[in-house]
PDB file of C-alpha atoms in Angstrom:
ATOM      1  CA  MET A   1      16.354 -35.954   9.804  1.00  0.00           C
ATOM      2  CA  LYS A   2      17.195 -32.429   8.642  1.00  0.00           C
ATOM      3  CA  SER A   3      13.808 -32.125   6.914  1.00  0.00           C
ATOM      4  CA  LEU A   4      12.057 -33.264  10.106  1.00  0.00           C
ATOM      5  CA  ARG A   5      13.874 -30.607  12.160  1.00  0.00           C
ATOM      6  CA  VAL A   6      12.893 -27.951   9.646  1.00  0.00           C
ATOM      7  CA  VAL A   7       9.245 -29.038   9.727  1.00  0.00           C
ATOM      8  CA  LEU A   8       9.169 -29.039  13.536  1.00  0.00           C
ATOM      9  CA  SER A   9      10.798 -25.609  13.648  1.00  0.00           C
ATOM     10  CA  LEU A  10       8.261 -24.258  11.142  1.00  0.00           C
ATOM     11  CA  LEU A  11       5.394 -25.659  13.217  1.00  0.00           C
ATOM     12  CA  ALA A  12       6.817 -23.992  16.312  1.00  0.00           C
ATOM     13  CA  LEU A  13       7.092 -20.680  14.475  1.00  0.00           C
ATOM     14  CA  VAL A  14       3.511 -20.927  13.217  1.00  0.00           C
ATOM     15  CA  ALA A  15       2.261 -21.755  16.711  1.00  0.00           C
ATOM     16  CA  ALA A  16       4.088 -18.773  18.166  1.00  0.00           C
ATOM     17  CA  VAL A  17       2.733 -16.388  15.597  1.00  0.00           C
ATOM     18  CA  SER A  18      -0.792 -17.791  15.921  1.00  0.00           C
ATOM     19  CA  ALA A  19      -0.803 -16.468  19.469  1.00  0.00           C
ATOM     20  CA  VAL A  20      -0.375 -12.918  18.163  1.00  0.00           C
ATOM     21  CA  PRO A  21      -3.790 -11.225  17.971  1.00  0.00           C
ATOM     22  CA  SER A  22      -4.456 -10.006  14.429  1.00  0.00           C
ATOM     23  CA  HIS A  23      -8.097  -9.218  13.853  1.00  0.00           C
ATOM     24  CA  ARG A  24      -7.558  -6.251  11.509  1.00  0.00           C
ATOM     25  CA  ILE A  25      -8.287  -6.512   7.790  1.00  0.00           C
ATOM     26  CA  VAL A  26      -5.313  -6.517   5.435  1.00  0.00           C
ATOM     27  CA  GLY A  27      -5.303  -3.037   3.943  1.00  0.00           C
ATOM     28  CA  GLY A  28      -4.804  -1.893   0.385  1.00  0.00           C
ATOM     29  CA  GLU A  29      -6.906  -0.558  -2.441  1.00  0.00           C
ATOM     30  CA  PHE A  30      -9.087  -2.240  -5.030  1.00  0.00           C
ATOM     31  CA  THR A  31      -7.527  -2.075  -8.489  1.00  0.00           C
ATOM     32  CA  GLU A  32      -9.074  -1.343 -11.873  1.00  0.00           C
ATOM     33  CA  GLU A  33      -8.672  -3.124 -15.212  1.00  0.00           C
ATOM     34  CA  GLY A  34      -5.250  -2.330 -16.640  1.00  0.00           C
ATOM     35  CA  ASP A  35      -3.581  -1.263 -13.388  1.00  0.00           C
ATOM     36  CA  PHE A  36      -1.543  -4.479 -13.334  1.00  0.00           C
ATOM     37  CA  PRO A  37      -1.975  -6.021 -16.804  1.00  0.00           C
ATOM     38  CA  GLU A  38       0.642  -8.700 -16.109  1.00  0.00           C
ATOM     39  CA  MET A  39      -1.264 -10.244 -13.169  1.00  0.00           C
ATOM     40  CA  VAL A  40      -3.263 -13.458 -13.468  1.00  0.00           C
ATOM     41  CA  SER A  41      -5.272 -15.629 -11.123  1.00  0.00           C
ATOM     42  CA  VAL A  42      -4.181 -19.267 -11.023  1.00  0.00           C
ATOM     43  CA  TYR A  43      -7.134 -21.488 -10.212  1.00  0.00           C
ATOM     44  CA  THR A  44      -8.333 -25.070 -10.296  1.00  0.00           C
ATOM     45  CA  ASP A  45     -11.560 -26.038 -12.036  1.00  0.00           C
ATOM     46  CA  PRO A  46     -12.072 -29.804 -11.680  1.00  0.00           C
ATOM     47  CA  LEU A  47     -14.815 -31.784 -13.393  1.00  0.00           C
ATOM     48  CA  ILE A  48     -16.115 -32.702  -9.942  1.00  0.00           C
ATOM     49  CA  GLY A  49     -16.033 -29.896  -7.418  1.00  0.00           C
ATOM     50  CA  SER A  50     -16.043 -26.135  -7.539  1.00  0.00           C
ATOM     51  CA  LYS A  51     -13.704 -23.627  -9.156  1.00  0.00           C
ATOM     52  CA  GLN A  52     -11.160 -22.271  -6.664  1.00  0.00           C
ATOM     53  CA  HIS A  53      -8.594 -19.462  -6.816  1.00  0.00           C
ATOM     54  CA  LEU A  54      -5.230 -20.792  -5.608  1.00  0.00           C
ATOM     55  CA  CYS A  55      -2.722 -17.986  -6.015  1.00  0.00           C
ATOM     56  CA  GLY A  56      -1.495 -15.243  -8.299  1.00  0.00           C
ATOM     57  CA  GLY A  57       0.960 -15.317 -11.185  1.00  0.00           C
ATOM     58  CA  ILE A  58       2.502 -13.047 -13.786  1.00  0.00           C
ATOM     59  CA  ILE A  59       2.460 -13.233 -17.575  1.00  0.00           C
ATOM     60  CA  LEU A  60       5.888 -13.914 -19.094  1.00  0.00           C
ATOM     61  CA  ASN A  61       4.863 -13.994 -22.765  1.00  0.00           C
ATOM     62  CA  ASP A  62       1.803 -14.969 -24.776  1.00  0.00           C
ATOM     63  CA  ASN A  63       1.727 -18.569 -23.526  1.00  0.00           C
ATOM     64  CA  HIS A  64       3.804 -18.753 -20.334  1.00  0.00           C
ATOM     65  CA  VAL A  65       2.966 -17.670 -16.783  1.00  0.00           C
ATOM     66  CA  LEU A  66       5.250 -17.563 -13.746  1.00  0.00           C
ATOM     67  CA  THR A  67       3.950 -18.497 -10.295  1.00  0.00           C
ATOM     68  CA  THR A  68       5.145 -20.257  -7.156  1.00  0.00           C
ATOM     69  CA  ALA A  69       5.988 -23.957  -7.140  1.00  0.00           C
ATOM     70  CA  SER A  70       4.357 -24.294  -3.726  1.00  0.00           C
ATOM     71  CA  CYS A  71       1.033 -23.211  -5.237  1.00  0.00           C
ATOM     72  CA  VAL A  72       0.878 -25.611  -8.186  1.00  0.00           C
ATOM     73  CA  ASN A  73       3.094 -28.559  -7.232  1.00  0.00           C
ATOM     74  CA  GLY A  74       0.962 -31.711  -7.364  1.00  0.00           C
ATOM     75  CA  ARG A  75      -2.153 -29.843  -8.537  1.00  0.00           C
ATOM     76  CA  SER A  76      -4.311 -30.812 -11.484  1.00  0.00           C
ATOM     77  CA  SER A  77      -7.025 -29.111 -13.556  1.00  0.00           C
ATOM     78  CA  LEU A  78      -5.112 -25.835 -13.493  1.00  0.00           C
ATOM     79  CA  HIS A  79      -6.219 -22.701 -15.341  1.00  0.00           C
ATOM     80  CA  VAL A  80      -5.297 -19.029 -15.396  1.00  0.00           C
ATOM     81  CA  MET A  81      -7.365 -15.888 -15.822  1.00  0.00           C
ATOM     82  CA  GLY A  82      -5.855 -12.702 -17.217  1.00  0.00           C
ATOM     83  CA  ALA A  83      -7.171  -9.275 -18.222  1.00  0.00           C
ATOM     84  CA  GLY A  84      -9.492  -9.043 -15.267  1.00  0.00           C
ATOM     85  CA  VAL A  85      -9.646  -7.843 -11.683  1.00  0.00           C
ATOM     86  CA  SER A  86     -12.790  -9.782 -10.759  1.00  0.00           C
ATOM     87  CA  LEU A  87     -12.758 -13.525 -10.173  1.00  0.00           C
ATOM     88  CA  GLU A  88     -16.413 -13.499 -11.181  1.00  0.00           C
ATOM     89  CA  ASP A  89     -15.785 -12.314 -14.768  1.00  0.00           C
ATOM     90  CA  GLN A  90     -17.592  -9.025 -14.291  1.00  0.00           C
ATOM     91  CA  SER A  91     -15.985  -7.048 -17.118  1.00  0.00           C
ATOM     92  CA  GLY A  92     -16.277  -9.524 -19.980  1.00  0.00           C
ATOM     93  CA  TYR A  93     -12.656  -8.856 -21.014  1.00  0.00           C
ATOM     94  CA  GLU A  94     -11.219 -11.751 -19.031  1.00  0.00           C
ATOM     95  CA  GLU A  95      -9.101 -14.348 -20.849  1.00  0.00           C
ATOM     96  CA  HIS A  96      -9.145 -17.884 -19.455  1.00  0.00           C
ATOM     97  CA  LYS A  97      -6.496 -20.428 -20.463  1.00  0.00           C
ATOM     98  CA  THR A  98      -5.896 -24.059 -19.560  1.00  0.00           C
ATOM     99  CA  VAL A  99      -2.481 -25.052 -18.203  1.00  0.00           C
ATOM    100  CA  ASN A 100      -0.937 -27.780 -20.367  1.00  0.00           C
ATOM    101  CA  MET A 101       2.402 -28.120 -18.584  1.00  0.00           C
ATOM    102  CA  VAL A 102       3.838 -27.250 -15.178  1.00  0.00           C
ATOM    103  CA  ILE A 103       7.616 -26.734 -15.003  1.00  0.00           C
ATOM    104  CA  ILE A 104       8.822 -26.724 -11.397  1.00  0.00           C
ATOM    105  CA  HIS A 105      12.246 -25.244 -10.681  1.00  0.00           C
ATOM    106  CA  PRO A 106      14.601 -28.255 -10.440  1.00  0.00           C
ATOM    107  CA  ASP A 107      15.979 -27.141  -7.062  1.00  0.00           C
ATOM    108  CA  TYR A 108      12.618 -26.389  -5.459  1.00  0.00           C
ATOM    109  CA  ASP A 109      12.406 -27.667  -1.887  1.00  0.00           C
ATOM    110  CA  SER A 110       8.858 -28.180  -0.646  1.00  0.00           C
ATOM    111  CA  VAL A 111       9.999 -27.999   2.994  1.00  0.00           C
ATOM    112  CA  THR A 112      12.137 -24.849   2.983  1.00  0.00           C
ATOM    113  CA  LYS A 113      10.403 -23.226  -0.051  1.00  0.00           C
ATOM    114  CA  ALA A 114      13.821 -22.566  -1.615  1.00  0.00           C
ATOM    115  CA  HIS A 115      13.622 -21.729  -5.363  1.00  0.00           C
ATOM    116  CA  ASP A 116       9.851 -21.417  -5.095  1.00  0.00           C
ATOM    117  CA  LEU A 117       9.084 -20.860  -8.787  1.00  0.00           C
ATOM    118  CA  ALA A 118       7.106 -22.640 -11.483  1.00  0.00           C
ATOM    119  CA  ILE A 119       6.398 -21.871 -15.138  1.00  0.00           C
ATOM    120  CA  LEU A 120       2.969 -22.675 -16.553  1.00  0.00           C
ATOM    121  CA  LYS A 121       2.713 -23.494 -20.273  1.00  0.00           C
ATOM    122  CA  LEU A 122      -0.738 -22.557 -21.567  1.00  0.00           C
ATOM    123  CA  SER A 123      -3.024 -24.272 -24.042  1.00  0.00           C
ATOM    124  CA  HIS A 124      -3.712 -21.094 -26.027  1.00  0.00           C
ATOM    125  CA  ASN A 125      -1.966 -17.762 -26.401  1.00  0.00           C
ATOM    126  CA  PHE A 126      -3.065 -14.636 -24.609  1.00  0.00           C
ATOM    127  CA  ILE A 127      -4.298 -11.849 -26.852  1.00  0.00           C
ATOM    128  CA  PHE A 128      -2.435  -8.804 -25.637  1.00  0.00           C
ATOM    129  CA  VAL A 129      -4.367  -5.545 -25.438  1.00  0.00           C
ATOM    130  CA  THR A 130      -2.530  -2.337 -24.561  1.00  0.00           C
ATOM    131  CA  GLY A 131      -3.638  -1.082 -21.178  1.00  0.00           C
ATOM    132  CA  LEU A 132      -5.452  -4.302 -20.311  1.00  0.00           C
ATOM    133  CA  ILE A 133      -3.236  -7.384 -20.598  1.00  0.00           C
ATOM    134  CA  SER A 134       0.507  -7.581 -21.312  1.00  0.00           C
ATOM    135  CA  PRO A 135       3.692  -9.350 -20.136  1.00  0.00           C
ATOM    136  CA  ALA A 136       5.525  -8.427 -16.958  1.00  0.00           C
ATOM    137  CA  VAL A 137       8.741  -6.439 -17.109  1.00  0.00           C
ATOM    138  CA  LEU A 138      11.405  -8.697 -15.597  1.00  0.00           C
ATOM    139  CA  PRO A 139      14.562  -7.374 -13.949  1.00  0.00           C
ATOM    140  CA  ALA A 140      17.830  -7.839 -15.828  1.00  0.00           C
ATOM    141  CA  PRO A 141      19.857 -10.860 -14.682  1.00  0.00           C
ATOM    142  CA  ASP A 142      22.542  -8.653 -13.117  1.00  0.00           C
ATOM    143  CA  THR A 143      20.063  -6.596 -11.094  1.00  0.00           C
ATOM    144  CA  ALA A 144      21.240  -6.233  -7.502  1.00  0.00           C
ATOM    145  CA  GLU A 145      19.042  -7.085  -4.552  1.00  0.00           C
ATOM    146  CA  PRO A 146      16.840  -4.097  -3.688  1.00  0.00           C
ATOM    147  CA  ALA A 147      17.943  -2.094  -0.677  1.00  0.00           C
ATOM    148  CA  THR A 148      16.033  -2.297   2.572  1.00  0.00           C
ATOM    149  CA  GLY A 149      13.391   0.407   2.483  1.00  0.00           C
ATOM    150  CA  THR A 150      12.673   0.107  -1.255  1.00  0.00           C
ATOM    151  CA  LYS A 151       9.006   0.819  -1.896  1.00  0.00           C
ATOM    152  CA  MET A 152       7.053  -1.913  -3.667  1.00  0.00           C
ATOM    153  CA  VAL A 153       3.439  -2.837  -4.302  1.00  0.00           C
ATOM    154  CA  ALA A 154       1.998  -6.330  -3.890  1.00  0.00           C
ATOM    155  CA  VAL A 155      -1.086  -7.446  -5.813  1.00  0.00           C
ATOM    156  CA  GLY A 156      -3.504 -10.326  -5.360  1.00  0.00           C
ATOM    157  CA  TRP A 157      -6.880 -11.773  -4.441  1.00  0.00           C
ATOM    158  CA  GLY A 158      -5.856 -13.134  -1.038  1.00  0.00           C
ATOM    159  CA  LYS A 159      -7.850 -13.134   2.169  1.00  0.00           C
ATOM    160  CA  ASP A 160      -8.627  -9.823   3.865  1.00  0.00           C
ATOM    161  CA  GLY A 161      -7.380 -11.110   7.221  1.00  0.00           C
ATOM    162  CA  PRO A 162      -6.301 -14.274   9.080  1.00  0.00           C
ATOM    163  CA  ASP A 163      -9.917 -15.312   9.562  1.00  0.00           C
ATOM    164  CA  GLY A 164     -11.222 -13.577   6.459  1.00  0.00           C
ATOM    165  CA  GLU A 165     -12.308 -14.702   3.029  1.00  0.00           C
ATOM    166  CA  LEU A 166     -10.655 -14.686  -0.383  1.00  0.00           C
ATOM    167  CA  GLN A 167     -11.395 -11.466  -2.222  1.00  0.00           C
ATOM    168  CA  THR A 168     -13.321 -11.679  -5.484  1.00  0.00           C
ATOM    169  CA  MET A 169     -11.828  -8.323  -6.501  1.00  0.00           C
ATOM    170  CA  GLN A 170      -8.098  -7.741  -6.947  1.00  0.00           C
ATOM    171  CA  LYS A 171      -6.353  -5.491  -4.441  1.00  0.00           C
ATOM    172  CA  ALA A 172      -2.947  -3.820  -4.273  1.00  0.00           C
ATOM    173  CA  VAL A 173      -1.097  -2.830  -1.127  1.00  0.00           C
ATOM    174  CA  ASN A 174       1.999  -0.678  -0.616  1.00  0.00           C
ATOM    175  CA  MET A 175       4.858  -2.535   1.037  1.00  0.00           C
ATOM    176  CA  THR A 176       8.498  -1.983   1.975  1.00  0.00           C
ATOM    177  CA  TYR A 177      11.281  -4.365   0.988  1.00  0.00           C
ATOM    178  CA  LEU A 178      13.593  -5.875   3.614  1.00  0.00           C
ATOM    179  CA  SER A 179      16.884  -7.381   2.445  1.00  0.00           C
ATOM    180  CA  ARG A 180      17.657 -11.042   3.031  1.00  0.00           C
ATOM    181  CA  ASP A 181      19.885 -10.048   5.962  1.00  0.00           C
ATOM    182  CA  GLU A 182      17.118  -7.952   7.524  1.00  0.00           C
ATOM    183  CA  CYS A 183      14.542 -10.639   6.797  1.00  0.00           C
ATOM    184  CA  SER A 184      16.751 -13.266   8.457  1.00  0.00           C
ATOM    185  CA  VAL A 185      16.706 -11.256  11.681  1.00  0.00           C
ATOM    186  CA  ILE A 186      12.989 -12.088  11.836  1.00  0.00           C
ATOM    187  CA  PHE A 187      12.829 -15.602  10.368  1.00  0.00           C
ATOM    188  CA  GLY A 188      16.402 -16.864  10.809  1.00  0.00           C
ATOM    189  CA  THR A 189      17.502 -19.740   8.591  1.00  0.00           C
ATOM    190  CA  PHE A 190      14.018 -20.098   7.108  1.00  0.00           C
ATOM    191  CA  VAL A 191      14.996 -17.335   4.667  1.00  0.00           C
ATOM    192  CA  GLN A 192      16.725 -18.935   1.689  1.00  0.00           C
ATOM    193  CA  PRO A 193      19.209 -17.508  -0.850  1.00  0.00           C
ATOM    194  CA  ASN A 194      17.541 -15.202  -3.406  1.00  0.00           C
ATOM    195  CA  GLU A 195      14.798 -14.299  -0.940  1.00  0.00           C
ATOM    196  CA  GLY A 196      13.832 -11.166   0.941  1.00  0.00           C
ATOM    197  CA  CYS A 197      10.777  -9.815   2.735  1.00  0.00           C
ATOM    198  CA  LEU A 198       7.922  -7.393   2.170  1.00  0.00           C
ATOM    199  CA  GLU A 199       6.724  -5.497   5.219  1.00  0.00           C
ATOM    200  CA  GLY A 200       3.448  -3.613   5.444  1.00  0.00           C
ATOM    201  CA  GLY A 201       2.354  -0.862   7.773  1.00  0.00           C
ATOM    202  CA  ASP A 202      -0.209  -1.179  10.536  1.00  0.00           C
ATOM    203  CA  GLY A 203      -3.083  -3.303   9.220  1.00  0.00           C
ATOM    204  CA  HIS A 204      -1.471  -3.790   5.808  1.00  0.00           C
ATOM    205  CA  GLY A 205      -0.013  -7.034   4.571  1.00  0.00           C
ATOM    206  CA  ILE A 206      -0.160 -10.221   2.516  1.00  0.00           C
ATOM    207  CA  CYS A 207      -2.475 -13.117   3.312  1.00  0.00           C
ATOM    208  CA  LEU A 208      -3.502 -16.589   2.128  1.00  0.00           C
ATOM    209  CA  GLY A 209      -4.134 -16.600  -1.620  1.00  0.00           C
ATOM    210  CA  ASP A 210      -1.658 -13.805  -2.385  1.00  0.00           C
ATOM    211  CA  GLU A 211       1.192 -16.251  -3.026  1.00  0.00           C
ATOM    212  CA  GLY A 212       2.539 -15.998  -6.557  1.00  0.00           C
ATOM    213  CA  GLY A 213       1.506 -12.374  -6.765  1.00  0.00           C
ATOM    214  CA  ILE A 214       3.805  -9.698  -8.079  1.00  0.00           C
ATOM    215  CA  ALA A 215       6.056  -7.503  -5.957  1.00  0.00           C
ATOM    216  CA  GLU A 216       6.554  -4.540  -8.259  1.00  0.00           C
ATOM    217  CA  ASP A 217       8.897  -1.585  -7.767  1.00  0.00           C
ATOM    218  CA  GLN A 218       8.024   2.032  -8.507  1.00  0.00           C
ATOM    219  CA  GLU A 219       9.323   1.687 -12.081  1.00  0.00           C
ATOM    220  CA  GLY A 220       6.878  -1.143 -12.787  1.00  0.00           C
ATOM    221  CA  THR A 221       9.451  -3.955 -12.769  1.00  0.00           C
ATOM    222  CA  ALA A 222       8.432  -7.343 -11.377  1.00  0.00           C
ATOM    223  CA  MET A 223      11.177  -7.673  -8.795  1.00  0.00           C
ATOM    224  CA  ALA A 224       9.822 -10.706  -6.915  1.00  0.00           C
ATOM    225  CA  LEU A 225       6.939 -13.090  -6.351  1.00  0.00           C
ATOM    226  CA  VAL A 226       5.302 -13.646  -2.968  1.00  0.00           C
ATOM    227  CA  SER A 227       6.405 -17.051  -1.661  1.00  0.00           C
ATOM    228  CA  TRP A 228       5.198 -17.581   1.907  1.00  0.00           C
ATOM    229  CA  HIS A 229       4.095 -15.844   5.070  1.00  0.00           C
ATOM    230  CA  VAL A 230       3.099 -16.522   8.659  1.00  0.00           C
ATOM    231  CA  SER A 231      -0.251 -15.103   9.734  1.00  0.00           C
ATOM    232  CA  CYS A 232      -1.080 -12.062   7.580  1.00  0.00           C
ATOM    233  CA  ASP A 233      -0.221  -8.495   8.518  1.00  0.00           C
ATOM    234  CA  ALA A 234       1.457  -9.515  11.798  1.00  0.00           C
ATOM    235  CA  PHE A 235       4.788 -10.406  10.173  1.00  0.00           C
ATOM    236  CA  PRO A 236       6.520  -9.637   6.851  1.00  0.00           C
ATOM    237  CA  ALA A 237       5.983 -11.951   3.883  1.00  0.00           C
ATOM    238  CA  VAL A 238       8.883 -13.768   2.226  1.00  0.00           C
ATOM    239  CA  VAL A 239       9.381 -13.174  -1.508  1.00  0.00           C
ATOM    240  CA  THR A 240      11.518 -14.838  -4.184  1.00  0.00           C
ATOM    241  CA  LEU A 241      13.660 -12.390  -6.154  1.00  0.00           C
ATOM    242  CA  LEU A 242      13.421 -12.901  -9.920  1.00  0.00           C
ATOM    243  CA  ALA A 243      16.689 -11.450 -11.220  1.00  0.00           C
ATOM    244  CA  PRO A 244      18.763 -14.504 -10.138  1.00  0.00           C
ATOM    245  CA  TYR A 245      16.370 -16.746 -12.107  1.00  0.00           C
ATOM    246  CA  HIS A 246      16.288 -14.721 -15.326  1.00  0.00           C
ATOM    247  CA  GLU A 247      18.200 -17.311 -17.363  1.00  0.00           C
ATOM    248  CA  TRP A 248      16.124 -20.231 -16.050  1.00  0.00           C
ATOM    249  CA  ILE A 249      12.863 -18.394 -16.746  1.00  0.00           C
ATOM    250  CA  THR A 250      13.692 -17.258 -20.291  1.00  0.00           C
ATOM    251  CA  SER A 251      15.244 -20.623 -21.238  1.00  0.00           C
ATOM    252  CA  HIS A 252      11.764 -22.159 -21.177  1.00  0.00           C
ATOM    253  CA  PHE A 253      10.128 -19.712 -23.561  1.00  0.00           C
ATOM    254  CA  ASP A 254      10.520 -22.194 -26.432  1.00  0.00           C
ATOM    255  CA  THR A 255       9.135 -25.099 -24.398  1.00  0.00           C
TER     256      THR A 255
END
C-alpha cells in the first residue's frame, strides 16, 4: 500500500510539472575530448534492434563503471563507451566495452529511487590515456554534504529540452547544489537520505538521458551522480551523493 501511495504521488507531481511551459533548450556547452575523461556513455546494443544511449556513468577503475540502478536495472545487452564525446565515434579514440555483470545496490528501491547506484563489471579493461580517459576522483568517505550554493558541473548526452532529442555530442552545464533540506522544500519526502539537488539557471538544466552523469565540484571531484528529475530545466534534478557509498563502491573492485 505504501508503494502504491508513493507511485500515485509521483504521478501527481509529474502531472503538475507537465503543466509548466518549458520550451527552452537545456543550456550548457559542448565539451572536447579529455574535458571529462572519467565520463562514459552506457548504452544497449541488442542483436535485434538499434543501438541506444541510456544514461551516463563514471569510470571507477580499469574494469568497473558506476551508474544509476534505475538506468540499468533489468536491462540486457549493455555496453559502455569511454574516451569520446561523440556517440557516433567521430574521433577514433573511443573505447567500447561489454558489460559482463551488473551489481545493483542491495537497498535500491525502484519506486523511491533510494540508493540509486549500480556498478558495471566490464569484459575488458580500459586503456587509460592521460588527458583522454582516466578514473573519476571519488570523495573521501567522511566528506560532508556540500553546502547549498556549491558550484558544480553536470555532464551528459541527454535531451536538449522536454520535447527535444538526445544529443550525439557530450555537453556540460554549470549547476548549483541544493542540500537535502533545501531540496526537500521542493520535492518533500521524495528526496531520500544521501540525496540533494542540482539547480540550473534560466534555460539550463538536466534532461532525459543525463541520468548517471557526473556532478563534479570545482576541484574535479565526482561528488554525485544524477538520479532523477521532473521535466528538464523547470525544476532541480535530484542527485545521489557518493561519499556515503565509498565503502560499498570500493568493496567491489575485486569482483
